[in-house]
Tab-separated table of C-alpha atoms in Angstrom:
chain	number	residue	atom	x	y	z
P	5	UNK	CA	0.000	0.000	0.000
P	6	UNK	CA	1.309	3.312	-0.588
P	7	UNK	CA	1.992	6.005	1.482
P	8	UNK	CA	1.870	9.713	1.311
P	9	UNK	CA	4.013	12.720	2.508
P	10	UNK	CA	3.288	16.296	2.383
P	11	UNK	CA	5.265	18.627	0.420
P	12	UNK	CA	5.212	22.076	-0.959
P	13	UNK	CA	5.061	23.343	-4.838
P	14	UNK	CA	5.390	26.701	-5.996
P	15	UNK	CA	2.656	28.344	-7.577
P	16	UNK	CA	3.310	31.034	-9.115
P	17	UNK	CA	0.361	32.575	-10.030
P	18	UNK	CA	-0.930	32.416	-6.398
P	19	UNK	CA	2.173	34.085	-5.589
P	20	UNK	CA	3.021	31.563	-3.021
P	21	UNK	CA	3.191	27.478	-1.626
P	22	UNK	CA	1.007	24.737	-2.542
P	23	UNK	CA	0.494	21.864	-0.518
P	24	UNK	CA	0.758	18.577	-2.273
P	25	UNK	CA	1.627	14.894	-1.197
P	26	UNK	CA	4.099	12.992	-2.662
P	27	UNK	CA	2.896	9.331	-3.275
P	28	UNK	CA	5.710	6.803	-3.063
P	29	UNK	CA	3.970	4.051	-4.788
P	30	UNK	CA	1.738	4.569	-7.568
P	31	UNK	CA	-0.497	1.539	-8.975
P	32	UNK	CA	-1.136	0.958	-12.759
P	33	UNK	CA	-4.317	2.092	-12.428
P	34	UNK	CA	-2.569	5.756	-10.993
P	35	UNK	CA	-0.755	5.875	-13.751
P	36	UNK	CA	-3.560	5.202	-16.686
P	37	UNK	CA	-5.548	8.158	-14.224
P	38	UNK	CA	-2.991	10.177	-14.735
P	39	UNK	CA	-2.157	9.302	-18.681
P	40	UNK	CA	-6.107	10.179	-19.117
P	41	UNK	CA	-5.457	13.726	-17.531
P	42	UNK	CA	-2.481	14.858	-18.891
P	43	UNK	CA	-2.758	13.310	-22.730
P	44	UNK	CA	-5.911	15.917	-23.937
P	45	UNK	CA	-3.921	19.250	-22.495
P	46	UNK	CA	-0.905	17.792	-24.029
P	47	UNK	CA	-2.337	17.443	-26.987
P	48	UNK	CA	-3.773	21.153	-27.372
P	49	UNK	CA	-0.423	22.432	-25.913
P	50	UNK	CA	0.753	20.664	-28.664
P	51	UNK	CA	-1.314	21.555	-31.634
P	52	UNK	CA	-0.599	25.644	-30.698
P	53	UNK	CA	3.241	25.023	-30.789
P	54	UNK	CA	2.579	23.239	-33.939
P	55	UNK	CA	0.758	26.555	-35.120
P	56	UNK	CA	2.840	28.778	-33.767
P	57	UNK	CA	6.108	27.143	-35.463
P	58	UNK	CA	7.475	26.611	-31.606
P	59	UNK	CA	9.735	23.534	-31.029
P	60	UNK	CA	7.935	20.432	-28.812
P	61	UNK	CA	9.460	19.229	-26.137
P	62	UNK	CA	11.388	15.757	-26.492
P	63	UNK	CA	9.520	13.386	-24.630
P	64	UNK	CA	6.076	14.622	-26.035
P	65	UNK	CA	5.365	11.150	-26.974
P	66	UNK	CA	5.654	9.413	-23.617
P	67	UNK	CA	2.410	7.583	-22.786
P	68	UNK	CA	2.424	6.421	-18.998
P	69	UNK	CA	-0.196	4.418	-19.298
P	70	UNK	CA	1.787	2.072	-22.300
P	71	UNK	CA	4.451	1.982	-18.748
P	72	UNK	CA	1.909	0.676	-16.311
P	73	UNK	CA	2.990	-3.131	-16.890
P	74	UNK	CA	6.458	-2.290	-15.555
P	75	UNK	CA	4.764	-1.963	-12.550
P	76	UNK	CA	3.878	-5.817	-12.210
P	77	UNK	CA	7.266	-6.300	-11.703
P	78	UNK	CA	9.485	-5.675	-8.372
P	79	UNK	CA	12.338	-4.031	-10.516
P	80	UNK	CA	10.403	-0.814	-11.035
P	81	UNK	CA	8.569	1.752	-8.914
P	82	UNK	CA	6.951	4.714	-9.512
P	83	UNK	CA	6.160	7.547	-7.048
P	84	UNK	CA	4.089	10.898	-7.912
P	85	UNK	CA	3.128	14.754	-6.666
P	86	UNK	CA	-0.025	14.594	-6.369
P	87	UNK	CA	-2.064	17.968	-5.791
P	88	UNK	CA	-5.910	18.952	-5.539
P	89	UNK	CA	-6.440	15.202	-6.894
P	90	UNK	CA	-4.392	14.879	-10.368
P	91	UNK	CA	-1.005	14.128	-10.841
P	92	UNK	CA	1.738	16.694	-11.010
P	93	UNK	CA	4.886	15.506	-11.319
P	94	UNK	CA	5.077	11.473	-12.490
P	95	UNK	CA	8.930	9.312	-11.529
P	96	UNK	CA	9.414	5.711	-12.415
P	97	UNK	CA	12.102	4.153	-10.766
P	98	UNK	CA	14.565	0.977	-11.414
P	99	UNK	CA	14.775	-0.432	-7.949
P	100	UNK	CA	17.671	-2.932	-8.772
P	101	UNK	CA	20.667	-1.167	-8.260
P	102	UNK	CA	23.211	0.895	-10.733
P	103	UNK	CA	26.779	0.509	-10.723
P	104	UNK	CA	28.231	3.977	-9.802
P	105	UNK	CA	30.210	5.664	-12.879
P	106	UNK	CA	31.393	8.335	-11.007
P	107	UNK	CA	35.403	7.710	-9.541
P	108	UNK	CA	34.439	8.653	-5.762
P	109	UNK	CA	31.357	5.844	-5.871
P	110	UNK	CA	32.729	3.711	-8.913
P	111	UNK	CA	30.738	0.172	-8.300
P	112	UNK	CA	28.768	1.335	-6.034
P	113	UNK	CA	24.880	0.915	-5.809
P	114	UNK	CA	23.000	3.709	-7.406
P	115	UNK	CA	18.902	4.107	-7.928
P	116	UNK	CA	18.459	4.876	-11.610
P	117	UNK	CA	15.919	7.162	-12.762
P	118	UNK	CA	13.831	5.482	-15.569
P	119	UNK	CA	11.234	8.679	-16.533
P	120	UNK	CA	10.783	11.946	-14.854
P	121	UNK	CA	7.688	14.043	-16.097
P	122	UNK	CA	6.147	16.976	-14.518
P	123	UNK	CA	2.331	17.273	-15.627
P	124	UNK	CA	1.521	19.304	-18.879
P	125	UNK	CA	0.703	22.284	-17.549
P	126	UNK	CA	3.392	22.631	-15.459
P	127	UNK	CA	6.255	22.814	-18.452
P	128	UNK	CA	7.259	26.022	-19.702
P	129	UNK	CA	8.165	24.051	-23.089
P	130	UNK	CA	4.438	23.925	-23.344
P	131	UNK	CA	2.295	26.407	-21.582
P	132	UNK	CA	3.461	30.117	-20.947
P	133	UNK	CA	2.360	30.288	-17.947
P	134	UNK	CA	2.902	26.919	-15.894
P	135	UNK	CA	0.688	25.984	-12.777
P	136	UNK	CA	3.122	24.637	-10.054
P	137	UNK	CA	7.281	24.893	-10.325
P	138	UNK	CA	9.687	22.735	-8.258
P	139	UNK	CA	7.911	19.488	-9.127
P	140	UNK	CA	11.217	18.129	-10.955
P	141	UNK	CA	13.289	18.676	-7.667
P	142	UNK	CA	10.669	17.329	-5.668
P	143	UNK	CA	10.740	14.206	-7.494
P	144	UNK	CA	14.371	14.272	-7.370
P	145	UNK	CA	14.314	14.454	-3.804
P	146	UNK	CA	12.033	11.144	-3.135
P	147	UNK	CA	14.092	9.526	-5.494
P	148	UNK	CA	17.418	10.642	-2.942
P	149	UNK	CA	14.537	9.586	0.278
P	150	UNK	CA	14.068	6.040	-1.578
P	151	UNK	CA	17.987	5.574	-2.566
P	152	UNK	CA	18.732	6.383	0.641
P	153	UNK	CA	15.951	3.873	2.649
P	154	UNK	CA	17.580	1.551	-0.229
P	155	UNK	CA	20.555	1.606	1.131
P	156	UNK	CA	22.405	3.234	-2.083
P	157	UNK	CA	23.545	6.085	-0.226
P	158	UNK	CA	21.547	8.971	-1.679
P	159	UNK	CA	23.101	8.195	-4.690
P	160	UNK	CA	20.795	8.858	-7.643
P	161	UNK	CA	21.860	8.540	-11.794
P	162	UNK	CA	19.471	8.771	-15.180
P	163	UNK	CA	20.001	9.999	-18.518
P	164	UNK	CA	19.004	12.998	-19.549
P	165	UNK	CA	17.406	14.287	-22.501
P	166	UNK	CA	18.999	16.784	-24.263
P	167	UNK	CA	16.555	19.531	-23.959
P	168	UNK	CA	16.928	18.840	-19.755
P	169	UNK	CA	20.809	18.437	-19.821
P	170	UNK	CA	20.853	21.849	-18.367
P	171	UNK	CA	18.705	21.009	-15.160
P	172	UNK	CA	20.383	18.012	-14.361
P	173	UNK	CA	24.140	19.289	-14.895
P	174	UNK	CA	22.866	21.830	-11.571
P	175	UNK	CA	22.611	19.372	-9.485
P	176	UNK	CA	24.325	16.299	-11.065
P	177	UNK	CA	28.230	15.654	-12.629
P	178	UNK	CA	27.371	15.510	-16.355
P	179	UNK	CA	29.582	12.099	-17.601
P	180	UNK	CA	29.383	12.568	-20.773
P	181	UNK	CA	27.390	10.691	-23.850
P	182	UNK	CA	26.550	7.326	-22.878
P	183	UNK	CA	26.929	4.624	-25.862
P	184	UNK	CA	25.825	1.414	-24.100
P	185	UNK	CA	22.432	3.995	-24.239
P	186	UNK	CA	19.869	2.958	-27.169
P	187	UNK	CA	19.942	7.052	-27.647
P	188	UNK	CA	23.613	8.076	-26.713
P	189	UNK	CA	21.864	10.053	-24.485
P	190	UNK	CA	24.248	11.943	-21.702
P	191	UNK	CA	24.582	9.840	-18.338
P	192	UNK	CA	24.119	12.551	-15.217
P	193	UNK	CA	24.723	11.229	-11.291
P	194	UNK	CA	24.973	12.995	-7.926
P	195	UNK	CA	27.558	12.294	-5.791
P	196	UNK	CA	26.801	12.400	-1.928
P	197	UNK	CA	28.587	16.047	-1.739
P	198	UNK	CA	25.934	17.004	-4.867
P	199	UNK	CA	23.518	15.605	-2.859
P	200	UNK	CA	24.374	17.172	0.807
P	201	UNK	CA	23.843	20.738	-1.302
P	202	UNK	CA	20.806	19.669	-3.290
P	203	UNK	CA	19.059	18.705	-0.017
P	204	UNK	CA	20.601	21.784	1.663
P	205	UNK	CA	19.903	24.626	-1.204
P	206	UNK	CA	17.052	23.008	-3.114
P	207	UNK	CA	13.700	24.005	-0.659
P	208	UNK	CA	11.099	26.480	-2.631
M	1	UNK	CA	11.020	11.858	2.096
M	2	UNK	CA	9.764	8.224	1.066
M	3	UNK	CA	8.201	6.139	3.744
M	4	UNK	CA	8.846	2.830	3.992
M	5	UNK	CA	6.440	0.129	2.636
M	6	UNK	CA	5.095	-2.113	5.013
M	7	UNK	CA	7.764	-5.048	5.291
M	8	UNK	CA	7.002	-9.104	6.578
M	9	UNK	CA	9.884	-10.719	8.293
M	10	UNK	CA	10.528	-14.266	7.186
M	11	UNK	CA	13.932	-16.460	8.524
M	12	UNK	CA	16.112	-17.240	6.187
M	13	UNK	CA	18.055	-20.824	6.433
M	14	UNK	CA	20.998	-20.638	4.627
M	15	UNK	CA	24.314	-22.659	4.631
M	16	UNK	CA	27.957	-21.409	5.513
M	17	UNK	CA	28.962	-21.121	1.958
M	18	UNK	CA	25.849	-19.571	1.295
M	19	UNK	CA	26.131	-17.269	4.065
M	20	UNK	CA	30.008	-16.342	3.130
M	21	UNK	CA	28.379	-15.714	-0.565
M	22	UNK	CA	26.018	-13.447	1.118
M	23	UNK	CA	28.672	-11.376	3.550
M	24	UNK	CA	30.968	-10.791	0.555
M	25	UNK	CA	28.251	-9.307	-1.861
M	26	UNK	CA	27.236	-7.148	1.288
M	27	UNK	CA	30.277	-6.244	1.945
M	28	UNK	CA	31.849	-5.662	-1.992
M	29	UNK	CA	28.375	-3.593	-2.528
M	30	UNK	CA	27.796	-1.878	0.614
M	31	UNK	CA	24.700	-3.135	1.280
M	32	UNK	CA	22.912	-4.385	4.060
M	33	UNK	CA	21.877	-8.282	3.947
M	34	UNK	CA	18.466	-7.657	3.287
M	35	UNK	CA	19.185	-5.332	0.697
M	36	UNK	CA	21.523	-8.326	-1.179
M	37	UNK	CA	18.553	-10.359	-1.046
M	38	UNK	CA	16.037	-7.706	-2.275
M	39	UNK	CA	18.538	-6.869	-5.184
M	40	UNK	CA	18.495	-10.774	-6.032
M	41	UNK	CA	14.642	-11.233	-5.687
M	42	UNK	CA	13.714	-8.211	-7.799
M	43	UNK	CA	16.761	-9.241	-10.344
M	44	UNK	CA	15.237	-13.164	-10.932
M	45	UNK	CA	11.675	-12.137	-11.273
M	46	UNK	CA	13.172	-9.679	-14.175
M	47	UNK	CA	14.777	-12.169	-15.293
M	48	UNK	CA	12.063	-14.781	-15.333
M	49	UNK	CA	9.723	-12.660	-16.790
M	50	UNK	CA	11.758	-11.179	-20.057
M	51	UNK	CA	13.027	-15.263	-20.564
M	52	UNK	CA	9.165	-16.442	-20.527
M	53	UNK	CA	8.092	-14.320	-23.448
M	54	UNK	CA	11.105	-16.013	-25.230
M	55	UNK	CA	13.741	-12.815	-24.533
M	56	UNK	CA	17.130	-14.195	-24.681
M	57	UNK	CA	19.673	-13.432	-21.862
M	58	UNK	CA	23.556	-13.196	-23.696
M	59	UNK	CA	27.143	-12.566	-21.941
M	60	UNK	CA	29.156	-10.477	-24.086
M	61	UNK	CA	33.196	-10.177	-23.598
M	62	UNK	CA	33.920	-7.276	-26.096
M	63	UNK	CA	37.514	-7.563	-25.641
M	64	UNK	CA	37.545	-11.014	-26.512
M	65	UNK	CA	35.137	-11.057	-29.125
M	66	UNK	CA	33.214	-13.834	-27.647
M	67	UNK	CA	29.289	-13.959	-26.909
M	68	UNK	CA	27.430	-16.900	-24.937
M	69	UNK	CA	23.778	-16.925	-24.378
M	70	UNK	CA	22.857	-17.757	-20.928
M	71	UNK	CA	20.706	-20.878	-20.569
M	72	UNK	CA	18.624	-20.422	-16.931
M	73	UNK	CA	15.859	-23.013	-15.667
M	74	UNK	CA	14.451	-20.288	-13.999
């Protein structure tokens, strides 16, 4: 059964904090609810790029519900924002541990970061004007929580897309294209310094 | 910030060599016991499920040039 925590969002047309809850184990079902929210505001976001000649974002294809059936298997977990009932932020999870590429935790375990999504209307590639901010570090912070109740040391890694390269190399040591990746895409992890000043200078 | 799942506690009857197998991929990891044996559980059921819709599961030494499919009764 999953289990929730508060947590705080920025909202910046209220000018100040939401309240959400993180939820640290979503079902399938969660993540077809949240599919069927997201996938008709995607799609108009999308269609007034398209007229307006704007770039879309990478990953508009992804289609959470087509990765519910990860979720019958122990290997993967996915945890959410959740806020005023629908689904903020979305994080799926490979709970079988990394190997650490970085020299100070070479070999050791590290929780690998699958998908990260915050909800349509919170992406400035897609709306001008988004609802909540911070749900990417949120996200980023449960996945530190779980690596940490893991007993992978905080230590978090996933590859990045290149239109998010430049919020992961913030927080995370950028290693570089990765060709054992179907993509090449770049391979980003956080040591346990990067993570001691993520936790420390990362609250909204 | 994640909360722990509720967790069942089972005994576990292993034998010395087992046991020695167990304390040295603890200890080459760093991680707990339990977490060894949560790695393991969530690793065969991977496994087990890519090899029953016929996925194959190969060993590759690049340096060597040599590739061996892995043949599990799992």
């Amino acid at each position: 059964m999953s289990a929730r925590r508060k947590c705080h969002l920025r909202a910046p047309g209220a000018g100040d904090l939401a309240e959400a809850e993180l939820v640290d184990e979503l079902s399938k079902d969660d993540l077809i609810r949240a599919h069927l929210d997201w996938a008709p505001v995607r799609l108009m976001a999308l269609k007034r790029l398209h007229e307006a000649k704007l770039p879309w974002p990478e990953h508009w294809h992804w289609d959470w519900s087509k990765k519910a059936d990860m979720l019958d298997l122990l290997a993967y977990r996915c945890m959410g924002i959740e806020q005023d009932g629908r689904m903020q932020g979305l994080m799926m999870l490979s709970t079988i541990a990394a190997k650490g590429r970085l020299k100070a935790q070479e070999g050791k375990a590290v929780l690998y970061i699958e998908f990260l999504e915050s909800a349509p209307w919170n992406l400035r590639a897609l709306v001008e004007a988004p609802k909540f901010l911070g749900v990417g570090i949120r996200l980023l912070e449960a996945a530190i929580a779980l690596s940490e109740e893991e007993g992978f040391g905080g230590r978090i890694g996933l590859h990045s897309l290149p239109q998010s390269e430049d919020f992961y190399r913030k927080y995370m040591t950028d290693l570089g294209p990765d060709s054992s990746q179907s993509q090449g895409l770049r391979y980003f992890e956080m040591s346990t310094e990067q993570m001691h000043n993520f936790l420390e200078g990362k609250k909204p | 910030m994640a909360t722990e799942l509720t967790k069942r506690t089972m005994t576990l009857n292993l034998t010395d060599a087992e046991m020695r197998v167990l304390e040295l991929l603890s200890s080459q990891k760093d991680l707990s016991k339990t977490a060894v044996i949560r790695q393991a559980l969530r690793l065969y059921q991977l496994l087990d499920n890519r090899l029953s819709k016929g996925e194959k599961l190969f060993f590759e030494d690049t340096a060597k040039g040599e590739k061996a499919e892995l043949m599990l009764m799992i």
